[in-house]
mmCIF file of C-alpha atoms in Angstrom:
data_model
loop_
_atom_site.group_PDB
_atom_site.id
_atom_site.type_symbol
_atom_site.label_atom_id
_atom_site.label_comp_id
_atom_site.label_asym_id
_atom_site.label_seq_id
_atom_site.Cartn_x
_atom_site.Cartn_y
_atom_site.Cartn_z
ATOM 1 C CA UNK A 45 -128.683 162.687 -35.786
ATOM 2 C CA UNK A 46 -129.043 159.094 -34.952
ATOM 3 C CA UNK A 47 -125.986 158.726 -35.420
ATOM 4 C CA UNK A 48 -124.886 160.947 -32.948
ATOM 5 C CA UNK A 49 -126.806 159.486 -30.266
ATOM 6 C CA UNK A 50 -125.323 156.217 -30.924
ATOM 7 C CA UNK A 51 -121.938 157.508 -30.891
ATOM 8 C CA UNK A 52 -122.462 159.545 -27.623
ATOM 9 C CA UNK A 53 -123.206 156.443 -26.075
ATOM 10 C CA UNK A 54 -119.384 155.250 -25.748
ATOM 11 C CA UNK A 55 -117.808 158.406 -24.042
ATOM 12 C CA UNK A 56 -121.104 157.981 -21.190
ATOM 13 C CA UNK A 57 -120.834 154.298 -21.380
ATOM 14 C CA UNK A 58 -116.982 154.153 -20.430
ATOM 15 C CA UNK A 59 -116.855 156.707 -17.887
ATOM 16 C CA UNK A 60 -120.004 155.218 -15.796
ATOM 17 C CA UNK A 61 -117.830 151.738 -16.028
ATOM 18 C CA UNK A 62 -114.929 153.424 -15.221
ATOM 19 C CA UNK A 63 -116.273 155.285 -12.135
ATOM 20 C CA UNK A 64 -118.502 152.340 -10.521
ATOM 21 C CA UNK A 65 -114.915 150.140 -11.268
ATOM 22 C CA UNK A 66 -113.231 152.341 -9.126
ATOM 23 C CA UNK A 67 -116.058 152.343 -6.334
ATOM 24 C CA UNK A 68 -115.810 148.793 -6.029
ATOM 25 C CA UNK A 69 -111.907 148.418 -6.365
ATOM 26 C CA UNK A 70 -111.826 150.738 -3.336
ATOM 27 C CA UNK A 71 -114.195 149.094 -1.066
ATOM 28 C CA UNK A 72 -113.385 147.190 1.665
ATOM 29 C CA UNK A 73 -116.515 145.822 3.116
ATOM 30 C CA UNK A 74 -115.778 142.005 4.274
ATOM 31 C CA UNK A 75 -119.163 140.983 3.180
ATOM 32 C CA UNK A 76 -119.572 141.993 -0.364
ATOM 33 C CA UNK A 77 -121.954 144.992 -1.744
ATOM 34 C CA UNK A 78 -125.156 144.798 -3.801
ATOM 35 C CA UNK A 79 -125.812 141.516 -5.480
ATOM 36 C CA UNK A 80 -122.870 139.982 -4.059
ATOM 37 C CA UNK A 81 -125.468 138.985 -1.129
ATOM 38 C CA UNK A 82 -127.401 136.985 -3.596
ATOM 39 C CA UNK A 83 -124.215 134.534 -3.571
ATOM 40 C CA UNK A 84 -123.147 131.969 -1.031
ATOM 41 C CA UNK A 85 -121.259 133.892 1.979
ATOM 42 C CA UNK A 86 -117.769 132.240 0.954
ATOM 43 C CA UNK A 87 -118.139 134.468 -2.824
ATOM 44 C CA UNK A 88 -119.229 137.675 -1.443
ATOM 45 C CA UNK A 89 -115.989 139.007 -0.157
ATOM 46 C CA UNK A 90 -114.249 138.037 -3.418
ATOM 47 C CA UNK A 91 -117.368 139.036 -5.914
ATOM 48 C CA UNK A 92 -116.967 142.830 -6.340
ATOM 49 C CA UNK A 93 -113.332 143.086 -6.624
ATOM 50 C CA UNK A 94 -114.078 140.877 -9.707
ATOM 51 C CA UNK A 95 -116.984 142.386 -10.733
ATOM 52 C CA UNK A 96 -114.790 146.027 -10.823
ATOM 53 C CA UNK A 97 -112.201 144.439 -12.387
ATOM 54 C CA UNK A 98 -114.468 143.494 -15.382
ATOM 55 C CA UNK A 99 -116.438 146.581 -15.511
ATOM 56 C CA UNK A 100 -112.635 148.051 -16.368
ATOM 57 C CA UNK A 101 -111.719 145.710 -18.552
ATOM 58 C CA UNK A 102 -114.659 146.712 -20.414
ATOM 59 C CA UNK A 103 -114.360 150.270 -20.295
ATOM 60 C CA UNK A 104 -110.859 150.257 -21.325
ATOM 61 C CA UNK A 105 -111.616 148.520 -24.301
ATOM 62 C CA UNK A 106 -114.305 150.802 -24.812
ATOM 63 C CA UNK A 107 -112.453 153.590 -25.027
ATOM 64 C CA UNK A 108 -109.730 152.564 -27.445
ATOM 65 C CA UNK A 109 -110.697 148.904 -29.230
ATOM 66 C CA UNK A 110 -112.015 149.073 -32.336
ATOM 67 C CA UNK A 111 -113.159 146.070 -34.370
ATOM 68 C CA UNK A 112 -113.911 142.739 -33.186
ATOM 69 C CA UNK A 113 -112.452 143.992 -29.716
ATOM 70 C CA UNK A 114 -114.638 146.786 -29.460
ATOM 71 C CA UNK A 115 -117.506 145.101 -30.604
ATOM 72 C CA UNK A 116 -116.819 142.375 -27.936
ATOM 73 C CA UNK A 117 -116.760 144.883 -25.501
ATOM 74 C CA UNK A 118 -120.366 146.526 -26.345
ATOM 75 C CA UNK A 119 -121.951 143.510 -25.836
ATOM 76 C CA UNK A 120 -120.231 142.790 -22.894
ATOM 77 C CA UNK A 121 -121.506 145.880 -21.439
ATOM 78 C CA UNK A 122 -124.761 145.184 -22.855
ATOM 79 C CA UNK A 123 -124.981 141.703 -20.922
ATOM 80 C CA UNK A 124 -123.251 143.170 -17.968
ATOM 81 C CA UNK A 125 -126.486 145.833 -17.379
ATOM 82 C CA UNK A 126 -129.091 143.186 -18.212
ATOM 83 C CA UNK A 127 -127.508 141.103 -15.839
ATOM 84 C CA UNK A 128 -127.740 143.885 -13.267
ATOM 85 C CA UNK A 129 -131.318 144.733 -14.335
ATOM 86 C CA UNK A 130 -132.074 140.935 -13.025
ATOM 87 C CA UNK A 131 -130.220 141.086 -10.320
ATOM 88 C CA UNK A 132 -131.449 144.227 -8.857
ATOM 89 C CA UNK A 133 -134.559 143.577 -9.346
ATOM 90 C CA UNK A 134 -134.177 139.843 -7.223
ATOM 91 C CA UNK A 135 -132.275 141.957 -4.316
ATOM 92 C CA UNK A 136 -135.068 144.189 -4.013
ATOM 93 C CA UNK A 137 -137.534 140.853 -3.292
ATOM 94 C CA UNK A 138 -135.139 139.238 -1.359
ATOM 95 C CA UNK A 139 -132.942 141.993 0.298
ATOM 96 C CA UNK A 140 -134.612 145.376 0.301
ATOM 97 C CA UNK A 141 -132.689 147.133 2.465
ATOM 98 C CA UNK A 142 -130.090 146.787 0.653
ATOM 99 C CA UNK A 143 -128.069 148.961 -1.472
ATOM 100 C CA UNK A 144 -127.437 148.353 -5.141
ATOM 101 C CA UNK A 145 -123.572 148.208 -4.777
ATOM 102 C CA UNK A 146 -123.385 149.759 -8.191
ATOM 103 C CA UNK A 147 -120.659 152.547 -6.824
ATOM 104 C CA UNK A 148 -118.926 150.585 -3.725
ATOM 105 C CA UNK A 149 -119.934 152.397 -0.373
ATOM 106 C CA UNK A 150 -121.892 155.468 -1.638
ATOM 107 C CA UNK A 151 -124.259 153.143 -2.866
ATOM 108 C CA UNK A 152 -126.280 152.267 0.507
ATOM 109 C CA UNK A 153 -129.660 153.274 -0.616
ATOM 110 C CA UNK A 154 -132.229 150.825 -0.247
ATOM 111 C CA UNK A 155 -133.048 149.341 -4.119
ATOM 112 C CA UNK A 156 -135.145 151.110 -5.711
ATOM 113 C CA UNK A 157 -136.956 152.038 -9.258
ATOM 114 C CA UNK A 158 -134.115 154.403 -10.113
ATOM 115 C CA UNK A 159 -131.179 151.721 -9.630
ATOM 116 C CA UNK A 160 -133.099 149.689 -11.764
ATOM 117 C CA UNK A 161 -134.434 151.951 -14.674
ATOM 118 C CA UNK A 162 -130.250 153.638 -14.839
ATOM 119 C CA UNK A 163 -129.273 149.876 -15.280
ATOM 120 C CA UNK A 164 -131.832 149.606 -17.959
ATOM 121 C CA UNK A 165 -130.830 152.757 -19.614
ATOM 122 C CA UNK A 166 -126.707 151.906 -19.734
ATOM 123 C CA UNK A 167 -128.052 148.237 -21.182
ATOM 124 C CA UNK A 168 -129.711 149.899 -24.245
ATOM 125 C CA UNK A 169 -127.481 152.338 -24.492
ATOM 126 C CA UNK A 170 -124.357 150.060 -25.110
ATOM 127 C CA UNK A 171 -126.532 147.753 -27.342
ATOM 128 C CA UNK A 172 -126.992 150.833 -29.253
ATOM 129 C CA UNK A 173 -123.048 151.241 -30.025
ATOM 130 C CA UNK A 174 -123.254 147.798 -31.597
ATOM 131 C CA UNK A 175 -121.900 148.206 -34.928
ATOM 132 C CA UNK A 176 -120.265 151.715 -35.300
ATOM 133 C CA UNK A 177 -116.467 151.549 -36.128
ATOM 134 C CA UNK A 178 -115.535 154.915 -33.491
ATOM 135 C CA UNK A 179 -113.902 154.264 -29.870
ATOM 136 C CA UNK A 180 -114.840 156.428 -27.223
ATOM 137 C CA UNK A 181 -111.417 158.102 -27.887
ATOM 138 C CA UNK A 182 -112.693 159.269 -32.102
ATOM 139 C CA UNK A 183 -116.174 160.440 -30.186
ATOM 140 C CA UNK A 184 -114.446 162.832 -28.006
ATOM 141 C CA UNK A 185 -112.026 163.866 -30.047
ATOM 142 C CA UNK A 186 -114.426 164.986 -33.051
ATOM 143 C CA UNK A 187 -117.094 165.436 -30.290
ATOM 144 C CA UNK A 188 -119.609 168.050 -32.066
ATOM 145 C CA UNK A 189 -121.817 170.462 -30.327
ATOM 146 C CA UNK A 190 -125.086 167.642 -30.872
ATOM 147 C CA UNK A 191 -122.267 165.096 -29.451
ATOM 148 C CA UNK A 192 -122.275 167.780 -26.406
ATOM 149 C CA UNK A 193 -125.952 168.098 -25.930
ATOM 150 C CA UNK A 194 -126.556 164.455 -26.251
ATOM 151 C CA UNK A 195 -123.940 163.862 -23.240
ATOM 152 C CA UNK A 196 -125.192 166.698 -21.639
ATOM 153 C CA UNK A 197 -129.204 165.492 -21.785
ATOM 154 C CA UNK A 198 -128.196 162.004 -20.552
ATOM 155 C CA UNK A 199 -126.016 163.170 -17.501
ATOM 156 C CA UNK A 200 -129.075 165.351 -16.021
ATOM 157 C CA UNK A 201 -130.903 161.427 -16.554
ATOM 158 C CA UNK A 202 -128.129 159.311 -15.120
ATOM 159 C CA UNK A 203 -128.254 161.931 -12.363
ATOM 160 C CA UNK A 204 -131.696 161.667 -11.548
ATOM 161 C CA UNK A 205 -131.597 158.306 -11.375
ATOM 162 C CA UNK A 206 -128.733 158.329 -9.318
ATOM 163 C CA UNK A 207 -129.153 158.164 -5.573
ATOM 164 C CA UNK A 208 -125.402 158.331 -4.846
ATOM 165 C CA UNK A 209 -125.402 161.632 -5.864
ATOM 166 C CA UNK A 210 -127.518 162.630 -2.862
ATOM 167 C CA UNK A 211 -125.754 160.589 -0.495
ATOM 168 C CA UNK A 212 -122.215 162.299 -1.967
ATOM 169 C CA UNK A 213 -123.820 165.579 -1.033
ATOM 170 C CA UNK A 214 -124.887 164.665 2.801
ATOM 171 C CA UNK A 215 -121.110 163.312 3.164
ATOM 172 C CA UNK A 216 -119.947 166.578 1.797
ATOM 173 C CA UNK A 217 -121.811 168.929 4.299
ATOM 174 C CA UNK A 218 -122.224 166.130 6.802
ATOM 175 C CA UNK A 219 -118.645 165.384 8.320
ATOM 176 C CA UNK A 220 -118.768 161.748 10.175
ATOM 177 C CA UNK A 221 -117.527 162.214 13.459
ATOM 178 C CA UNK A 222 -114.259 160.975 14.547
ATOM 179 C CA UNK A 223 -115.626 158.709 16.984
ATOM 180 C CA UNK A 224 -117.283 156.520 14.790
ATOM 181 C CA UNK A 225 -114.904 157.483 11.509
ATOM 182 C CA UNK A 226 -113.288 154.236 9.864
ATOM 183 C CA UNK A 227 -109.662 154.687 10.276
ATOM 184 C CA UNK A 228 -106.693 152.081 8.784
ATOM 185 C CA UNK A 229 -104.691 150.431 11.797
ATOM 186 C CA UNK A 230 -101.885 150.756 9.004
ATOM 187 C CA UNK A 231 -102.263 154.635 9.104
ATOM 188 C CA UNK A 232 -102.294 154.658 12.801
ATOM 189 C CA UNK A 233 -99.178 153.056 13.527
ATOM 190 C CA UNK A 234 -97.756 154.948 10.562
ATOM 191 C CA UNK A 235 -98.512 157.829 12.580
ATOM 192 C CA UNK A 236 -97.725 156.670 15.925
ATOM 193 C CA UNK A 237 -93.926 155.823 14.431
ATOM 194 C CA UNK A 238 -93.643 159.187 12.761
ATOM 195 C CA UNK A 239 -93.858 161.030 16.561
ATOM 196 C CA UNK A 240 -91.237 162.238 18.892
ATOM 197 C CA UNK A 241 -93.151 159.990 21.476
ATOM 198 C CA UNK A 242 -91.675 156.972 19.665
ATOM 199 C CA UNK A 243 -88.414 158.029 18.563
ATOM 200 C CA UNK A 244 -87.803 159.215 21.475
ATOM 201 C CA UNK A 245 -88.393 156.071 23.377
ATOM 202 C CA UNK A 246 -87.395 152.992 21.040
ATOM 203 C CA UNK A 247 -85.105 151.950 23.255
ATOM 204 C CA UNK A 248 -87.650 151.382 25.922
ATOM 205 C CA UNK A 249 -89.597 148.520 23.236
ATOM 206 C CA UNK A 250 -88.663 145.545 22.691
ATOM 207 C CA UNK A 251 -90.939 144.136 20.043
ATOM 208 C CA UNK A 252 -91.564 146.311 16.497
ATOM 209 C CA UNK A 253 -95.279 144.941 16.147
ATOM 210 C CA UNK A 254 -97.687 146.241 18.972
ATOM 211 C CA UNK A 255 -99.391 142.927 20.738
ATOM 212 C CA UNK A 256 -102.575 144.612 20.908
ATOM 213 C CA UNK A 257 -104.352 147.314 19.599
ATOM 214 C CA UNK A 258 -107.733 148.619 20.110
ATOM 215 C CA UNK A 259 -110.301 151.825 19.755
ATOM 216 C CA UNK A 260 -111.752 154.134 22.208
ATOM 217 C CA UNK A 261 -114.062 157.057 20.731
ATOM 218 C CA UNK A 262 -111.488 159.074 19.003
ATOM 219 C CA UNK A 263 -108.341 157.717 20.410
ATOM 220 C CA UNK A 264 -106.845 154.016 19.092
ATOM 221 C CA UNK A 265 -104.164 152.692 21.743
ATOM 222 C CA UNK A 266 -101.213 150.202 20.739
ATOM 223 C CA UNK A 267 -99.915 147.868 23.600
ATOM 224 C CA UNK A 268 -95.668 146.718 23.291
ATOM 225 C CA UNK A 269 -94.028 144.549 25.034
ATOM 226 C CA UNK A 270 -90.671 146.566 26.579
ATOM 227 C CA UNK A 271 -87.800 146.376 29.104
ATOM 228 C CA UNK A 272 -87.167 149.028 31.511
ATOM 229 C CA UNK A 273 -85.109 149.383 34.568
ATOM 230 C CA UNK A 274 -84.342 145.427 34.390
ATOM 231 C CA UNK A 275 -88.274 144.432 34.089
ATOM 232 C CA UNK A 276 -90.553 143.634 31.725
ATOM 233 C CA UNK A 277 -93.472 146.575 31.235
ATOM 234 C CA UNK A 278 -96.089 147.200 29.033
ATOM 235 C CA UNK A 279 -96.155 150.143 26.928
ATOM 236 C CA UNK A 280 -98.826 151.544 25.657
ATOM 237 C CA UNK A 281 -98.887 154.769 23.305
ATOM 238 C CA UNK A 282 -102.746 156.451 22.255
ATOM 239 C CA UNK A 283 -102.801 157.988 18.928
ATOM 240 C CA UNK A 284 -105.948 160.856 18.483
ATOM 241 C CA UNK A 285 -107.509 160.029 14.888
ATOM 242 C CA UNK A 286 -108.323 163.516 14.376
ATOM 243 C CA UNK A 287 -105.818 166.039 13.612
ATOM 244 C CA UNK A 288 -103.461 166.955 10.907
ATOM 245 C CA UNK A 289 -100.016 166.843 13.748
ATOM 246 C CA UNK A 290 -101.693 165.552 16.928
ATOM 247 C CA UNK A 291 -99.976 164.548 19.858
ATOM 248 C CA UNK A 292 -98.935 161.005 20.466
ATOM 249 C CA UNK A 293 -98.715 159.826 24.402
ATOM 250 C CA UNK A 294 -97.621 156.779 26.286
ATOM 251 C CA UNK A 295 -97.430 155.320 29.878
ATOM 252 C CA UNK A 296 -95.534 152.430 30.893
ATOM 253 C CA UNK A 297 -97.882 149.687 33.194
ATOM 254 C CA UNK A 298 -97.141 146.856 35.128
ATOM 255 C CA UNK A 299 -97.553 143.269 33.065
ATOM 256 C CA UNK A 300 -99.200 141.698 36.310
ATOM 257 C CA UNK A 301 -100.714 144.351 38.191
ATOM 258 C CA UNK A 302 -101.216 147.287 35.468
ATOM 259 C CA UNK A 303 -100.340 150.256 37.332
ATOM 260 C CA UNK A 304 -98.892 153.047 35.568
ATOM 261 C CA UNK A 305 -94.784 152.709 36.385
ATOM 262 C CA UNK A 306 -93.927 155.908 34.064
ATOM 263 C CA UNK A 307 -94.957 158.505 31.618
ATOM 264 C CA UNK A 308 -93.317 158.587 28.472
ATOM 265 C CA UNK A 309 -92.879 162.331 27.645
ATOM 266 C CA UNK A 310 -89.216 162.064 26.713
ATOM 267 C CA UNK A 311 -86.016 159.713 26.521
ATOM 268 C CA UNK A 312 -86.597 156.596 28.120
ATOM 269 C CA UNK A 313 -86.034 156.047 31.359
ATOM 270 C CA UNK A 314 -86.148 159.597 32.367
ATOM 271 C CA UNK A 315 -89.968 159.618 32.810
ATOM 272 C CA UNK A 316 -91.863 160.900 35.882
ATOM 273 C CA UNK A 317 -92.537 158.772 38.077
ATOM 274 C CA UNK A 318 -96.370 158.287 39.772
ATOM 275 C CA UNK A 319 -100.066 158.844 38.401
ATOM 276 C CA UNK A 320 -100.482 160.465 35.081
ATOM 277 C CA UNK A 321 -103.184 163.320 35.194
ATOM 278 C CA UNK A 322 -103.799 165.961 33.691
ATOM 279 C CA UNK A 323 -104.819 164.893 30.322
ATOM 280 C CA UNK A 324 -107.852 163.353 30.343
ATOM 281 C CA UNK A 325 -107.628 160.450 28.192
ATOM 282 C CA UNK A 326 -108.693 156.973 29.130
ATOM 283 C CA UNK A 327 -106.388 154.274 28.595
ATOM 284 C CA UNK A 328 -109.148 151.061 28.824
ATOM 285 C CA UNK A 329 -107.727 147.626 29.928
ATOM 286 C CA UNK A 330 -109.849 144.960 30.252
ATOM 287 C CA UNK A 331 -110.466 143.863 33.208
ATOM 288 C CA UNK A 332 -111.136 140.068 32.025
ATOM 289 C CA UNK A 333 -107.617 140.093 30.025
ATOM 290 C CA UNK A 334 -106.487 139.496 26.286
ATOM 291 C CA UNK A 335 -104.943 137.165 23.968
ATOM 292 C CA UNK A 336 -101.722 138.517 23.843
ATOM 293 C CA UNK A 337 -99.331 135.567 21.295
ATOM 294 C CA UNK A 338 -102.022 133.026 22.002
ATOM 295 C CA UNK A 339 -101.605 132.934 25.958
ATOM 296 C CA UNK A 340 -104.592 134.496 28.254
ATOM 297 C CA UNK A 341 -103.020 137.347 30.579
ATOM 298 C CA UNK A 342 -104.849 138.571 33.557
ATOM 299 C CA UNK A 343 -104.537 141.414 35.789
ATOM 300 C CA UNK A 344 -104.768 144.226 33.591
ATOM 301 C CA UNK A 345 -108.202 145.699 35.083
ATOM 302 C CA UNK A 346 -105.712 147.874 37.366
ATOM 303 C CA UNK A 347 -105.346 149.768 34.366
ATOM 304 C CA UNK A 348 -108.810 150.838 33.393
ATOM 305 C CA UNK A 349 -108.413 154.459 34.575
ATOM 306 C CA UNK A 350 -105.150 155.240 34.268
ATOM 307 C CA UNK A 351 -104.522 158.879 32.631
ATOM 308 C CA UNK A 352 -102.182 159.239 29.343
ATOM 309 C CA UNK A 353 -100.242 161.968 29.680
ATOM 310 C CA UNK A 354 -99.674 164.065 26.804
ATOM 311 C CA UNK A 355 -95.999 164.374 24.925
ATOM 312 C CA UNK A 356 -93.551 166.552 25.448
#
């Protein structure tokens, strides 16, 4: 039966690498999660990509090296949770409002006993895998029904000692609302060239990368530099956040005073002319100006209430 214990330790040991890997793979906080605060700033950004990339390494070799490489591997693990035993326990003197970082993101509650005691519990159990000649792989394939309660048993203890799992369930009946949802700039404009807004009027833009682009509650706008009617205008399109095919809309402005010349509804250059109403949306200038390709532009505070229409 001991032996069954031991050997039920690889399967549990390389999917909790696998999964806290891919946690902090996927995370894109500029300032580093969990320990990585314990390190000078210039480290943090760069010390859980690493981190992630070792805890797969590991579990990879977990799974199918045998021998000297799998050996390798369990003590790696082994030294990997005692090191986060330590460290955990100095970020909860030093930083306790921190999360452990041990999944990316989901982990942001405060340190506590649990984050500490699961660490403790992964250490022991790869030092306990020391020494057999199975991979993860040979345990689940000749898994027997004591290999299935052993699992079983230690997932209701990971669990419990796992405050992710409550913070996975407030995100799942909780939905963050759009105003304050992260969203990619990269998806944005993705979307923003995907509309008939934009195809539509290509010709009216004269540069393919917007100058400026910035956020307002559910909305992000994207300023271009275009040509229209033999001047120079501004365009700028707002693209909701929200929404699986929402609708795109634009207005062309004055570079110097900010008015709204146009709305863009259609081809370009066959716009209405005059104040854009009706939709409701805020297109916010400021009124101080912008960097827009490292010179200062003023005048756009003209601009602060002008309505984007929507498409057509």
């Amino acid at each position: 039966m001991l032996d069954v214990v031991r050997e039920s330790q690889l399967p549990v040991l390389a999917v909790m690498l696998l999964l806290g890997a891919a946690a902090k793979l996927a995370d894109r906080s500029p300032r580093g999660q969990g320990p990585a605060v314990l390190l000078p700033v210039r480290w943090r950004r760069v010390a859980t990509p690493v981190q992630g990339t070792a805890e797969a390494v590991i579990a990879l070799a977990l799974i199918g090296a045998a021998g000297a490489v799998g050996g390798a591997a369990r003590i790696a693990a082994a030294v990997l949770f005692a090191g986060g035993v330590a460290a955990l326990a100095a970020l909860r003197r030093t930083a306790p409002e921190t999360g452990c970082g041990c999944f990316g993101g989901l982990s942001t509650t405060p340190v506590d006993w649990r984050s500490i005691a699961r660490s403790a519990l992964l250490g022991a159990a790869a030092l306990a895998t020391v020494g057999l000649p199975t991979t993860a792989v040979g345990v689940v394939s000749g898994a027997t029904p004591g290999h299935a309660a052993v699992i079983a048993v230690e997932a209701l203890l990971i669990g419990a000692l796992s405050p992710e799992l409550v913070e996975l369930a407030r995100r799942a009946t909780r939905r963050v609302p759009c105003a304050v949802r992260e969203v990619p700039v990269k998806r944005t404009l993705s979307r923003l060239r995907a509309s008939d807004v934009w195809r539509a009027n290509t010709a009216v833009v004269t540069r393919a990368e917007p100058v400026d682009v910035w956020r307002q509650g559910c909305w992000r706008f994207a300023l271009f530099t275009g040509h229209r009617n033999g001047r120079v205008v501004d365009v700028v399109f707002g693209v909701p956040l929200e929404g699986r095919h929402p609708a795109v809309r634009a207005v062309i402005t004055a570079p110097d005073t900010g008015a709204v010349l146009s709305v863009l509804g259609g081809p370009a250059d066959t716009g209405r002319r005059g104040g854009a109403g009706g939709s409701g949306v805020k297109v916010s200038l400021p009124s101080d100006g912008w960097q827009v390709g490292g010179t200062r532009k003023q005048g756009r505070g003209t601009a602060a209430d002008s309505q984007v229409p929507t498409s057509t």
